[in-house]
Coordinates of C-alpha atoms in Angstrom, one line a residue:
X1 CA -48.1 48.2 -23.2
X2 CA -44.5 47.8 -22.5
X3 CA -43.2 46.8 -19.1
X4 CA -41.4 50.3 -18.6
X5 CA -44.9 51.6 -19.3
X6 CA -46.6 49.1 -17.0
X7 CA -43.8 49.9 -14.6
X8 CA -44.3 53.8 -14.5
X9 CA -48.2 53.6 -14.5
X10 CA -48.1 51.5 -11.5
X11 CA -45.9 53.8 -10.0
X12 CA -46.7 57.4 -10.9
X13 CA -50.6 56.9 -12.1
X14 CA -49.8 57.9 -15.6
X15 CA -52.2 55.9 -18.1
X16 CA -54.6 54.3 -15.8
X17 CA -57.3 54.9 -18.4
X18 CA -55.7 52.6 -21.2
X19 CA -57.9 49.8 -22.2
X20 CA -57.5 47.1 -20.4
X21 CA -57.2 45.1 -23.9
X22 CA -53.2 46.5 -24.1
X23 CA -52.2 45.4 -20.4
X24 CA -50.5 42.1 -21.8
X25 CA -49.4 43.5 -25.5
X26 CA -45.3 44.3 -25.2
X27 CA -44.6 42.1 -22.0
X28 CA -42.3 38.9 -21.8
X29 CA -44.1 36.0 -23.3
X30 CA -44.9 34.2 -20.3
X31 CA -45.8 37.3 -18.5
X32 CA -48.5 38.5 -21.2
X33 CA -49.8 35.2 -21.6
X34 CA -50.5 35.1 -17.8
X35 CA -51.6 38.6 -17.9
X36 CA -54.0 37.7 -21.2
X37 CA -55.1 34.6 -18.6
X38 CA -55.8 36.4 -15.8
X39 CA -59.4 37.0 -14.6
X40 CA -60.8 40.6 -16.2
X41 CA -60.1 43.5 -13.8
X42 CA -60.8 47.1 -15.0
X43 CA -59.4 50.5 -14.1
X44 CA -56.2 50.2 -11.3
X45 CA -56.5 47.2 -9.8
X46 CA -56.0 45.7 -13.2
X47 CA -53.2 47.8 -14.1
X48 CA -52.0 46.8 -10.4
X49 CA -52.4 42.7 -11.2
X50 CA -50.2 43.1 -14.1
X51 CA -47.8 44.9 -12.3
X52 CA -47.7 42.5 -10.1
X53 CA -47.4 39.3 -12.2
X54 CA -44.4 41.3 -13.4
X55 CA -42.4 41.3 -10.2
X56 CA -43.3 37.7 -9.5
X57 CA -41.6 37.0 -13.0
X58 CA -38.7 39.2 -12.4
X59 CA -38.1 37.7 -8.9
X60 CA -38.4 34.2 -9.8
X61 CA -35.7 34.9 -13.1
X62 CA -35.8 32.9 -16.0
X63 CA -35.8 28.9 -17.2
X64 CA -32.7 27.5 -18.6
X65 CA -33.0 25.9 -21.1
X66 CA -32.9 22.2 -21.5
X67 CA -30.1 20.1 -21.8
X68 CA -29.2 19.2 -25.6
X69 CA -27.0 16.8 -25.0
X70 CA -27.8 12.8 -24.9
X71 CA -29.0 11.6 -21.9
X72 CA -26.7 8.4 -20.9
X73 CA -28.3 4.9 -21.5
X74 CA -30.2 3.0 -18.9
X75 CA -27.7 1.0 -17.0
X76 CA -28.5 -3.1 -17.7
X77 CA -30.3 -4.9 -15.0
X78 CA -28.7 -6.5 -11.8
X79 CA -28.0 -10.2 -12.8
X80 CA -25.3 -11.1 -10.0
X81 CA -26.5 -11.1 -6.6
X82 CA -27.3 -8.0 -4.3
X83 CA -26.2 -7.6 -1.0
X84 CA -29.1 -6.9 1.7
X85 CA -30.3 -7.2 5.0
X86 CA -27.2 -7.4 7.3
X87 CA -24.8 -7.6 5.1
X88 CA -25.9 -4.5 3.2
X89 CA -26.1 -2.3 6.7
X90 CA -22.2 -3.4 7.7
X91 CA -20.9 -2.2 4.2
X92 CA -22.9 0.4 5.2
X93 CA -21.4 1.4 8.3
X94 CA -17.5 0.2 7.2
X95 CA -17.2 2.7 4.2
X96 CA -17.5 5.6 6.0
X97 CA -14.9 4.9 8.9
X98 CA -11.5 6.7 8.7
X99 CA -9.4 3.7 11.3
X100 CA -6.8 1.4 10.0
X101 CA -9.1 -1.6 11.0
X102 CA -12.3 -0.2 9.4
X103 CA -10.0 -0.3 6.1
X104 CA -9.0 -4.1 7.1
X105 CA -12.9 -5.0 7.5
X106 CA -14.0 -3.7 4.5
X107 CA -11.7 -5.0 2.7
X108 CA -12.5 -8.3 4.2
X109 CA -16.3 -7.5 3.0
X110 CA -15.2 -6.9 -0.6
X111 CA -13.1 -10.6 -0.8
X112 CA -16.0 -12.2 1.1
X113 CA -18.5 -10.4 -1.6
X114 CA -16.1 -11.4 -4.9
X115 CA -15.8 -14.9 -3.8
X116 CA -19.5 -15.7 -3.0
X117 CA -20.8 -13.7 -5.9
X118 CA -22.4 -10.7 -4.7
X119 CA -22.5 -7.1 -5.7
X120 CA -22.4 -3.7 -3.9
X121 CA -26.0 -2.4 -3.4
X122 CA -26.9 0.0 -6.2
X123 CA -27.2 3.3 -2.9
X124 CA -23.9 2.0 -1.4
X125 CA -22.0 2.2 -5.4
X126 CA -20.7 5.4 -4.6
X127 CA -19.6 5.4 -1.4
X128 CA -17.4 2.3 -2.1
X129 CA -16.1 4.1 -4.8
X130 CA -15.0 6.8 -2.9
X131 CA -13.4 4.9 -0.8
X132 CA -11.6 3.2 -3.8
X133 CA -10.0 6.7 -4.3
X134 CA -8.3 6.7 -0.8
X135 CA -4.9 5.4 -0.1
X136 CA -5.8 2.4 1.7
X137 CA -8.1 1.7 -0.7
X138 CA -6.1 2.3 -3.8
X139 CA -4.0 -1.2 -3.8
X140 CA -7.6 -2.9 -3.6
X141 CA -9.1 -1.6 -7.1
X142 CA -9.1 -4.7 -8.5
X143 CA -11.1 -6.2 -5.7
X144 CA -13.5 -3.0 -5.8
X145 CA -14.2 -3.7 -9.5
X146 CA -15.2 -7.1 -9.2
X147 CA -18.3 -6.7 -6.9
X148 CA -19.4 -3.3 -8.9
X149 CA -21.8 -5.2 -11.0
X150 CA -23.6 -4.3 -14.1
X151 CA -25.0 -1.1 -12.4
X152 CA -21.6 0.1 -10.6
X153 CA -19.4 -0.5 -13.9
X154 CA -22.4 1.6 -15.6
X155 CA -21.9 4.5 -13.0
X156 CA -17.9 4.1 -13.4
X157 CA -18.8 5.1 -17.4
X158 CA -20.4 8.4 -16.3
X159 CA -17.8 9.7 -14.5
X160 CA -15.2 11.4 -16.1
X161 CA -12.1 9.8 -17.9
X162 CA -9.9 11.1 -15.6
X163 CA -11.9 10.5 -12.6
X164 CA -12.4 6.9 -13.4
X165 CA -9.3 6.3 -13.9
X166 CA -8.4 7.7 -10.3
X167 CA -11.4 5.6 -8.8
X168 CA -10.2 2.2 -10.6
X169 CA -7.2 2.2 -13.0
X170 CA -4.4 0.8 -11.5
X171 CA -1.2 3.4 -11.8
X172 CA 1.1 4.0 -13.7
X173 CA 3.1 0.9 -14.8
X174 CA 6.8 1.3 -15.2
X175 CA 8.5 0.6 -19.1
X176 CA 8.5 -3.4 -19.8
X177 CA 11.9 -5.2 -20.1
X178 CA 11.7 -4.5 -24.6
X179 CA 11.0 -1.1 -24.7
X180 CA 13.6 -0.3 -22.0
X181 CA 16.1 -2.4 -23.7
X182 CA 15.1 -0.3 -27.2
X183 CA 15.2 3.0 -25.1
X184 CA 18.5 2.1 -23.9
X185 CA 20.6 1.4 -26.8
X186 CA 19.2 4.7 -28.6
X187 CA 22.0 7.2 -29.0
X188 CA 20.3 9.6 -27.4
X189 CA 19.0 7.7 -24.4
X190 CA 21.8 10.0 -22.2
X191 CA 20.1 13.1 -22.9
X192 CA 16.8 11.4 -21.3
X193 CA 15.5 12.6 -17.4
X194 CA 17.6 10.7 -14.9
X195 CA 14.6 9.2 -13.5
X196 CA 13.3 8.2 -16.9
X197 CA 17.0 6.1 -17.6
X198 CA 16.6 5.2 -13.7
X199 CA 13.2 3.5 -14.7
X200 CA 15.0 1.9 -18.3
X201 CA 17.4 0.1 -16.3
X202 CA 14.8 -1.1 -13.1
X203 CA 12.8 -2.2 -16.2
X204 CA 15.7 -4.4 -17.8
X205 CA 16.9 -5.8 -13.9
X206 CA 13.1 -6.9 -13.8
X207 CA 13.5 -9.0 -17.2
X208 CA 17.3 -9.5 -16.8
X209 CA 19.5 -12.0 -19.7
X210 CA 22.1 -12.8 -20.3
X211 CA 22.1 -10.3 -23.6
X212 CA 21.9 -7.6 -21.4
X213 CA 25.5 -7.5 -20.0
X214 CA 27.2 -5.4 -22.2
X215 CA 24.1 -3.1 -22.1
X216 CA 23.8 -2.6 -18.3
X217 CA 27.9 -2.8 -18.6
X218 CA 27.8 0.5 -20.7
X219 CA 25.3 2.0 -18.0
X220 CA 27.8 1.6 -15.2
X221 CA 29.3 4.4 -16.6
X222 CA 26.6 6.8 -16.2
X223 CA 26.7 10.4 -14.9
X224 CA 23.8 9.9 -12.6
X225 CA 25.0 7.8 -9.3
X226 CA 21.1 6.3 -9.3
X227 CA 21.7 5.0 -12.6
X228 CA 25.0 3.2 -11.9
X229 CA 23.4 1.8 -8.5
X230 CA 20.3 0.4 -10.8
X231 CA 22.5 -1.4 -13.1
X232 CA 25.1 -2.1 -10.7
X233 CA 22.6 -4.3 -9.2
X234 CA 20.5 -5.8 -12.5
X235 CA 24.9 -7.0 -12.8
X236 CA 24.9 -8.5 -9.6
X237 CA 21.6 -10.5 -10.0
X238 CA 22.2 -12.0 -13.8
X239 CA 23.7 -15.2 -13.2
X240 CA 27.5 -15.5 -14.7
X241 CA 28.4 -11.8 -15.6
X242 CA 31.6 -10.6 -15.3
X243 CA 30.6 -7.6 -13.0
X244 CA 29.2 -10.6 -10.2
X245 CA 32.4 -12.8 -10.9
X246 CA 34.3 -9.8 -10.0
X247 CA 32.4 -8.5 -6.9
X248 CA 32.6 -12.0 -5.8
X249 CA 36.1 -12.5 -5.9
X250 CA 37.2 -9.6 -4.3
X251 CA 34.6 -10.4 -1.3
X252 CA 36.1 -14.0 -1.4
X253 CA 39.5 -12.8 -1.1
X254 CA 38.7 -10.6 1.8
X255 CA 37.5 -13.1 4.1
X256 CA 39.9 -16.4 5.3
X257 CA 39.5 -19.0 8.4
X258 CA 42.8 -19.1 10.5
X259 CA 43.4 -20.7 13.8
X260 CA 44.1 -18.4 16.4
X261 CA 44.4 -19.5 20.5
X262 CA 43.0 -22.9 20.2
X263 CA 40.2 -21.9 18.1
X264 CA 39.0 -21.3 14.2
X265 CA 38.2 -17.3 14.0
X266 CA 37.1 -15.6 10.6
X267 CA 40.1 -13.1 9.4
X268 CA 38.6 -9.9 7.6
X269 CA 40.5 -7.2 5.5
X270 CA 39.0 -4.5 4.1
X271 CA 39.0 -4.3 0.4
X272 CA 41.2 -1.5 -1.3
X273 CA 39.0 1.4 -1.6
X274 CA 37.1 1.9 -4.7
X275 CA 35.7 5.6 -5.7
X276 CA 33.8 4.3 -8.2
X277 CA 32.0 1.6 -6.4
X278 CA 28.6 1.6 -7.7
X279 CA 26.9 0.4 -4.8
X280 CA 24.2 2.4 -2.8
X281 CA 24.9 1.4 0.5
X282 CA 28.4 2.9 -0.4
X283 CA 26.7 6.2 0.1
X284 CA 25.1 6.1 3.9
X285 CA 25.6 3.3 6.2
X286 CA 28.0 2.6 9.6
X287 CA 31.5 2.2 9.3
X288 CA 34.3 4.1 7.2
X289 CA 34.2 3.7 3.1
X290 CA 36.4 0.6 2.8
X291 CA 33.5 -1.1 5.6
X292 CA 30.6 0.1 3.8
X293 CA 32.3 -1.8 0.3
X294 CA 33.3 -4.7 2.0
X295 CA 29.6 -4.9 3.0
X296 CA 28.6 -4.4 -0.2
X297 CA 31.0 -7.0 -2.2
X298 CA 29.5 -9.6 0.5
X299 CA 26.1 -8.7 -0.5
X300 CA 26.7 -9.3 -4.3
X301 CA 28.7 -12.8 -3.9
X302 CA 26.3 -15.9 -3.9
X303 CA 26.0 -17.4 0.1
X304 CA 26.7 -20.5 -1.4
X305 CA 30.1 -19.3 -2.7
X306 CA 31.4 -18.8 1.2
X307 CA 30.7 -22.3 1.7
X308 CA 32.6 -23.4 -1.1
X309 CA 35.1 -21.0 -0.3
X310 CA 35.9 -21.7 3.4
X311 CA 34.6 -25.7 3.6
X312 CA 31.9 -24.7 6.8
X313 CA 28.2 -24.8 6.7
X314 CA 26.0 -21.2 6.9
X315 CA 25.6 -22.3 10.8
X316 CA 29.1 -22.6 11.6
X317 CA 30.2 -19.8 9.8
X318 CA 27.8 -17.0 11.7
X319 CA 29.0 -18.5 15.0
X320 CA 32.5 -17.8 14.1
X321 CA 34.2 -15.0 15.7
X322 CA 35.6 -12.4 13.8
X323 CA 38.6 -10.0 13.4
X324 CA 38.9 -6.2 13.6
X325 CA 35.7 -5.6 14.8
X326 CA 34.6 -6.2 11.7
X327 CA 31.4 -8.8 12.4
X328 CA 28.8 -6.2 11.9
X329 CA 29.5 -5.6 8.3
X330 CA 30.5 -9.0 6.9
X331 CA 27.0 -10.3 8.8
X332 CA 24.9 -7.7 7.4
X333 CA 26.4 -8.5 3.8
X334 CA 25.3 -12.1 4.3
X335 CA 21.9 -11.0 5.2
X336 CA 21.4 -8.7 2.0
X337 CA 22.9 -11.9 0.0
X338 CA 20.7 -14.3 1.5
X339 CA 17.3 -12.0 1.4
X340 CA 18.2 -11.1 -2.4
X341 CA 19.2 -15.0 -3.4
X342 CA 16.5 -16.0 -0.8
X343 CA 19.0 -18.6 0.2
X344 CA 16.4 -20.4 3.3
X345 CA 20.0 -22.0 5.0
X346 CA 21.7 -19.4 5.2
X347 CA 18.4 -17.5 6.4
X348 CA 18.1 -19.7 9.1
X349 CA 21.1 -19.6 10.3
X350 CA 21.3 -15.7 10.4
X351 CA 18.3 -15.5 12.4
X352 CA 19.9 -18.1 14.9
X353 CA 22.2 -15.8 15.6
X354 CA 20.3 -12.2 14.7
X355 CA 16.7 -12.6 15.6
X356 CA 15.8 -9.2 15.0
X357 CA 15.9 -9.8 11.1
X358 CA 12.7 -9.4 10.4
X359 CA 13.7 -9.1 6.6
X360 CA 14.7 -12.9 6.6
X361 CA 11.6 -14.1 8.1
X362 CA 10.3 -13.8 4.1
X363 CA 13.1 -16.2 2.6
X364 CA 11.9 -19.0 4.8
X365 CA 9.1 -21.5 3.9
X366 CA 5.7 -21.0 6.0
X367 CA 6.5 -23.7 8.3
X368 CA 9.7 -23.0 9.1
X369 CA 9.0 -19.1 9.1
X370 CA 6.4 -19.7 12.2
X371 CA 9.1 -22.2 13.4
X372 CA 11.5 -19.8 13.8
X373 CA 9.7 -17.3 15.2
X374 CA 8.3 -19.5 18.0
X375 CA 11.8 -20.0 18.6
X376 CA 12.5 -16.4 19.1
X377 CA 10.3 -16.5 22.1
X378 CA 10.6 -19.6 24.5
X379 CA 7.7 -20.6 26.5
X380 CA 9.5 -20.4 29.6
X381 CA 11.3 -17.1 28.4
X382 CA 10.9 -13.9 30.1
X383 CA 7.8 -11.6 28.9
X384 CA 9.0 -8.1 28.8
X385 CA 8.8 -5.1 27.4
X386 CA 11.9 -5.4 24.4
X387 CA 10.6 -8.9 23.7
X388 CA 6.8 -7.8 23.4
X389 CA 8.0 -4.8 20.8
X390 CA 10.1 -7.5 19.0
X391 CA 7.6 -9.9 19.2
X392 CA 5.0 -7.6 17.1
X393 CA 7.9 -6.2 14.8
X394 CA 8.4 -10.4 13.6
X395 CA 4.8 -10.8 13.8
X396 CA 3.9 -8.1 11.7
X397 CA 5.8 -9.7 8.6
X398 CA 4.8 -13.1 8.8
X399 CA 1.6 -14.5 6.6
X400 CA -1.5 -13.4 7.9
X401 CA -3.4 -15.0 9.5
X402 CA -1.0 -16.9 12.0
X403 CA -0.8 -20.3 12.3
X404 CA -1.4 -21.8 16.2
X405 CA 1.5 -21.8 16.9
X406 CA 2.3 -18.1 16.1
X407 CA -0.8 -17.2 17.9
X408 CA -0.1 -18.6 21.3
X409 CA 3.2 -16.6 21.2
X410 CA 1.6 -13.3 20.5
X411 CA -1.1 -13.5 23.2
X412 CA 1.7 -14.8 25.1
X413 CA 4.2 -11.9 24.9
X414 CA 1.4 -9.4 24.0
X415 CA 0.9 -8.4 27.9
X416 CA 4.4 -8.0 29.3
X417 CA 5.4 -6.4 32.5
X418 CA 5.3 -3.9 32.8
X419 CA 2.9 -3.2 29.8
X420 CA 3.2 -1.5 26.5
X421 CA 2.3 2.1 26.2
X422 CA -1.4 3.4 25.2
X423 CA -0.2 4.1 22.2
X424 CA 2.0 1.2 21.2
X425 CA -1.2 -1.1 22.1
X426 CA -3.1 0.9 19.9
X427 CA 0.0 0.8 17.3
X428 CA 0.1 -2.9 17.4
X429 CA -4.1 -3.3 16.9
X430 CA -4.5 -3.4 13.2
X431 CA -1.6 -6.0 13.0
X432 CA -3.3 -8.3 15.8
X433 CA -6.7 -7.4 13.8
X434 CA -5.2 -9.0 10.6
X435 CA -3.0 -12.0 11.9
X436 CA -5.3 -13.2 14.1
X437 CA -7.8 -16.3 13.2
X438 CA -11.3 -15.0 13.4
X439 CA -12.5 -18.6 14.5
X440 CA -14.2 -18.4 18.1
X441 CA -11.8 -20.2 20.4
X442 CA -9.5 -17.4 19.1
X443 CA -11.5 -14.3 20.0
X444 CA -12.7 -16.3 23.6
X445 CA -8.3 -16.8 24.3
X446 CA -8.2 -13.0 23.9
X447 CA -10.5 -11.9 25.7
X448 CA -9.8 -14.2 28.4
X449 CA -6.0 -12.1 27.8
X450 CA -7.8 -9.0 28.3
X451 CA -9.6 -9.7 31.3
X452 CA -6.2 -10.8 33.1
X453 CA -4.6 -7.9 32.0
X454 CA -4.2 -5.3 35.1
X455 CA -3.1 -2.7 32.2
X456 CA -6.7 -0.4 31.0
X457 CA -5.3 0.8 27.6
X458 CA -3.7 -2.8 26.7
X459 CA -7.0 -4.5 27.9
X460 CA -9.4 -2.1 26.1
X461 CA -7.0 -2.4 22.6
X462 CA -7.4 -6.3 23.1
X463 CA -11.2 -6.1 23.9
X464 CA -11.0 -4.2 20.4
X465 CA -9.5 -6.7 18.5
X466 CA -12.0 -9.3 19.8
X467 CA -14.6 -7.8 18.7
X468 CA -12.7 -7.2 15.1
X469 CA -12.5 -11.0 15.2
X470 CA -16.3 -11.6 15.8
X471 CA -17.5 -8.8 13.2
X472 CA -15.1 -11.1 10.6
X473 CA -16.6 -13.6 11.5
X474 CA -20.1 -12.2 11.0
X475 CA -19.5 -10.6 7.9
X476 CA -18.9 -14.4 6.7
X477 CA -22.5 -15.1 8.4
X478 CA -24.3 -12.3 6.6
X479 CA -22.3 -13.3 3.4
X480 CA -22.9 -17.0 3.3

């Protein structure tokens, strides 16, 4: 019997006297073997049974097939050694924050793993992987990858290429210093994307010789103003080219110490203007064309050279007054020489006399870098708001974590009066987070901060940050 014949039988009556014998003939296989299985009925209710198992078939559709493919080989067993207990609940909990100081812990968890051996438990593998694929995870790949273990590299090989390569591939690397060089002497190399020659030329400025000066020479001439900035500044840094020698003289000759009323002042022309000045900061900047060059010729000459060229030291120089106003520009041109050169005298004695320049905080040595910046901030100075906001913008660039010295200053300025806003406290808590020690007497000093603080939202971010400090410190613990 068919199933449109089963079908209309059970509906309409028709056939109820067929043998019972052809009830599971013409059906689906696995509905006429059930049928052929079923206990003996006669009459309707066996016609109605197969009728029935019919519906049950048609409702609960049909089996896929299996899989042909290979399944994937067992991954290898765990040699390294497994994180548990504590430490397995706090990776736990850290990987599925979204805050700025989650991010910091974790990644505190994974160097704390890597350098005592132990791997991410085999449940947690893809949740740290995820977290791999965000942003503030991204730059810490290589850290992810080296507490995967034998089971977590063996789930990286079942996820797709591309996928893998978004969870731990580092980007993108721009063209080495060769191929660029080979790029840039083919004949067609103008016809290439601006940003692709853009990329050539950062690539030959990171690999710069002295064999290179007639090739970046020929790129100054570029139709594409990014390209002439990129080589104008590979020139500037390869020692002895003709395009640095040149940029240096006309700074040189711009800049002369007279006496005027009893005292040594700094005499500044502006250079001749230049149309064709490849220089970025030509484009944007304070000051009329000829101020933005002048800046930009005192950025490309040597800080040495000034000393040579006027017989004072960096720290008489940047106490010198200056002519026609022009201070601003000639100071920030030694500040973009002495960052680029990372000249540590002059450095110093820039942020004598600007100590908002964060940027030269870098060129110094560590001692002299928390030096300085204790300096910034006398004991017996004033506490205020500017200073506070200052103190955190210096604080934030400085090698984490702080020395002592660094760290008295910050819990110092940290509550000023009147007090930060809510939301510069809660600005400022990822940077206290990372620079500060994790050791105990550290996390008792702020809290002893917090609870002298009249302020609620400064007090609760500084609570927050001592108890950052103690779950460092106990990730260590459960990681020993």
């Amino acid at each position: 019997m068919s199933r449109e014949d089963l079908v209309t039988a059970a509906l309409l009556g028709l056939r109820r006297a067929a043998p019972d014998a052809d009830l599971g003939r013409g059906l689906p296989g696995a509905v006429g073997q059930a049928v052929e299985r079923a206990p003996r009925t006669t009459g309707p209710a066996g016609l109605l049974d197969a009728a029935a198992l019919d519906v049950v078939a048609r409702r609960a559709g049909t089996v896929q097939l299996r899989h042909t493919a290979e399944l994937p080989t067992v991954a290898e067993p765990e040699t390294a050694r497994v994180a548990a207990g504590a430490a397995r609940a706090r990776l736990a909990g850290l990987v599925t924050r979204s805050d700025v100081v989650g991010d910091l812990l974790t990644v505190h968890w994974l160097r704390t793993a890597a350098e005592r051996g132990y791997v991410v438990p085999p449940a947690l593998l893809p949740e740290v992987l995820g977290w791999a694929t965000r942003p503030a995870g991204r730059e810490h790949r290589a850290l992810v990858a080296a507490v995967l273990g034998a089971r977590g590299r063996w789930l990286v090989q079942q996820i797709p290429a591309g996928a893998a390569t978004a969870v731990l591939d580092a980007p993108e690397t721009p063209p080495n210093g060769d191929a660029a060089r080979a790029s840039v002497d083919e004949p067609q190399w103008s016809r290439r994307p601006v940003a692709a020659r853009t990329a050539d030329v950062a690539a030959i400025h990171g690999d710069v010789r002295p064999d290179d000066e007639e090739r970046l020479a020929r790129c100054l001439t570029d139709r594409a103003v990014t390209v002439r900035e990129a080589a104008a500044q590979a020139l500037v840094d390869l020692p002895g080219s003709g395009f640095a020698r040149d940029c240096a003289e006309r700074a040189l000759a711009c800049v002369a110490v007279e006496r005027q009323r009893l005292r040594r002042v700094l005499v500044v022309t502006l250079p001749e203007d230049d149309t064709t000045a490849p220089f970025q900061d030509m484009r944007t900047g304070a000051g009329g064309r000829r101020a933005r060059l002048l800046r930009a010729l005192v950025a490309a000459t040597p800080p040495s050279a000034w000393t040579a060229h006027l017989g004072r030291d960096a720290a008489d120089l940047v106490r010198m007054d200056v002519t026609d106003q022009l201070a601003a520009q000639l100071h920030a041109g030694w500040r973009d020489a002495a960052r680029r050169t990372r000249d540590a005298t002059w450095a110093q004695a820039l942020l004598e006399v600007h100590p908002d320049a964060v940027e030269l905080l870098a060129v110094l040595p560590d001692t002299a870098r928390a030096a300085a910046f204790a300096a910034a901030f006398p004991h017996r100075g004033p506490v205020t708001r500017d200073s506070a906001r200052r103190m955190l913008r210096l604080a934030a660039v400085l090698p984490m974590p702080w020395p002592g010295t660094v760290v008295d200053v910050v819990l110092r300025q940290i509550v000023p009066d009147p007090p930060l806003s809510d939301w510069e406290m809660r600005s400022a808590e990822p940077v206290l987070a990372a620079g500060l020690p994790h050791d105990a007497g550290t996390e008792q000093q702020v809290r002893a901060v917090a609870d002298r603080c009249t302020a609620p939202g400064t007090a609760q971010v500084l609570h927050a940050v001592a108890d950052t400090l103690m779950t460092r410190r106990a990730i260590l613990e459960e990681l020993a």
